[in-house]
Amino acid sequence: MMLIEEKAAERGSKLIALATRRAGDFYKAIGYDESAIYFKKALS
Protein backbone atom coordinates (compact mmCIF):
# COMPACT_ATOMS: atom_id res chain seq x y z
CA MET A 1 0.00 0.00 0.00
CA MET A 2 2.90 2.34 0.69
CA LEU A 3 4.05 2.00 -2.93
CA ILE A 4 0.58 2.89 -4.20
CA GLU A 5 0.47 5.94 -1.91
CA GLU A 6 3.93 7.05 -3.07
CA LYS A 7 3.02 6.68 -6.76
CA ALA A 8 -0.24 8.56 -6.25
CA ALA A 9 1.57 11.42 -4.50
CA GLU A 10 4.19 11.56 -7.28
CA ARG A 11 1.36 12.00 -9.79
CA GLY A 12 -0.14 14.87 -7.83
CA SER A 13 -2.95 13.03 -6.06
CA LYS A 14 -4.02 14.62 -2.78
CA LEU A 15 -6.37 11.88 -1.57
CA ILE A 16 -6.93 8.14 -1.75
CA ALA A 17 -10.49 6.98 -1.11
CA LEU A 18 -11.50 3.34 -0.77
CA ALA A 19 -15.00 1.87 -0.62
CA THR A 20 -14.66 -1.24 1.53
CA ARG A 21 -16.10 -2.51 4.78
CA ARG A 22 -14.41 -5.90 4.77
CA ALA A 23 -10.91 -4.43 5.05
CA GLY A 24 -11.80 -1.52 7.33
CA ASP A 25 -9.64 -2.68 10.22
CA PHE A 26 -6.65 -3.07 7.89
CA TYR A 27 -6.96 0.45 6.49
CA LYS A 28 -7.49 1.97 9.95
CA ALA A 29 -4.33 0.18 11.13
CA ILE A 30 -2.25 1.83 8.39
CA GLY A 31 -3.55 5.33 9.05
CA TYR A 32 -6.75 5.72 7.04
CA ASP A 33 -9.81 7.39 8.59
CA GLU A 34 -13.36 6.18 8.12
CA SER A 35 -15.20 9.02 6.40
CA ALA A 36 -18.39 7.64 4.86
CA ILE A 37 -20.80 4.77 4.78
CA TYR A 38 -22.17 3.68 1.43
CA PHE A 39 -25.55 2.12 0.82
CA LYS A 40 -26.59 -0.01 -2.11
CA LYS A 41 -29.63 -1.92 -3.26
CA ALA A 42 -29.82 -4.61 -5.90
CA LEU A 43 -32.74 -4.21 -8.27
CA SER A 44 -34.21 -7.44 -9.55
PDB file of C-alpha atoms in Angstrom:
ATOM      1  CA  MET A   1       0.000   0.000   0.000  1.00  0.00           C
ATOM      2  CA  MET A   2       2.901   2.342   0.688  1.00  0.00           C
ATOM      3  CA  LEU A   3       4.048   2.002  -2.932  1.00  0.00           C
ATOM      4  CA  ILE A   4       0.576   2.892  -4.197  1.00  0.00           C
ATOM      5  CA  GLU A   5       0.474   5.936  -1.915  1.00  0.00           C
ATOM      6  CA  GLU A   6       3.931   7.049  -3.069  1.00  0.00           C
ATOM      7  CA  LYS A   7       3.021   6.681  -6.758  1.00  0.00           C
ATOM      8  CA  ALA A   8      -0.243   8.557  -6.248  1.00  0.00           C
ATOM      9  CA  ALA A   9       1.574  11.419  -4.503  1.00  0.00           C
ATOM     10  CA  GLU A  10       4.190  11.557  -7.284  1.00  0.00           C
ATOM     11  CA  ARG A  11       1.365  11.995  -9.789  1.00  0.00           C
ATOM     12  CA  GLY A  12      -0.142  14.869  -7.828  1.00  0.00           C
ATOM     13  CA  SER A  13      -2.953  13.035  -6.055  1.00  0.00           C
ATOM     14  CA  LYS A  14      -4.022  14.621  -2.785  1.00  0.00           C
ATOM     15  CA  LEU A  15      -6.368  11.878  -1.570  1.00  0.00           C
ATOM     16  CA  ILE A  16      -6.926   8.140  -1.745  1.00  0.00           C
ATOM     17  CA  ALA A  17     -10.493   6.975  -1.115  1.00  0.00           C
ATOM     18  CA  LEU A  18     -11.498   3.339  -0.769  1.00  0.00           C
ATOM     19  CA  ALA A  19     -14.996   1.871  -0.625  1.00  0.00           C
ATOM     20  CA  THR A  20     -14.663  -1.236   1.531  1.00  0.00           C
ATOM     21  CA  ARG A  21     -16.097  -2.508   4.783  1.00  0.00           C
ATOM     22  CA  ARG A  22     -14.408  -5.896   4.772  1.00  0.00           C
ATOM     23  CA  ALA A  23     -10.914  -4.429   5.046  1.00  0.00           C
ATOM     24  CA  GLY A  24     -11.804  -1.516   7.326  1.00  0.00           C
ATOM     25  CA  ASP A  25      -9.638  -2.679  10.218  1.00  0.00           C
ATOM     26  CA  PHE A  26      -6.646  -3.069   7.889  1.00  0.00           C
ATOM     27  CA  TYR A  27      -6.959   0.451   6.494  1.00  0.00           C
ATOM     28  CA  LYS A  28      -7.490   1.966   9.945  1.00  0.00           C
ATOM     29  CA  ALA A  29      -4.330   0.179  11.128  1.00  0.00           C
ATOM     30  CA  ILE A  30      -2.253   1.832   8.386  1.00  0.00           C
ATOM     31  CA  GLY A  31      -3.545   5.334   9.055  1.00  0.00           C
ATOM     32  CA  TYR A  32      -6.747   5.718   7.045  1.00  0.00           C
ATOM     33  CA  ASP A  33      -9.814   7.389   8.589  1.00  0.00           C
ATOM     34  CA  GLU A  34     -13.364   6.178   8.119  1.00  0.00           C
ATOM     35  CA  SER A  35     -15.196   9.020   6.399  1.00  0.00           C
ATOM     36  CA  ALA A  36     -18.390   7.643   4.856  1.00  0.00           C
ATOM     37  CA  ILE A  37     -20.802   4.772   4.781  1.00  0.00           C
ATOM     38  CA  TYR A  38     -22.167   3.678   1.430  1.00  0.00           C
ATOM     39  CA  PHE A  39     -25.551   2.118   0.816  1.00  0.00           C
ATOM     40  CA  LYS A  40     -26.589  -0.011  -2.113  1.00  0.00           C
ATOM     41  CA  LYS A  41     -29.632  -1.917  -3.256  1.00  0.00           C
ATOM     42  CA  ALA A  42     -29.820  -4.615  -5.904  1.00  0.00           C
ATOM     43  CA  LEU A  43     -32.738  -4.212  -8.274  1.00  0.00           C
ATOM     44  CA  SER A  44     -34.214  -7.439  -9.549  1.00  0.00           C
TER      45      SER A  44
END
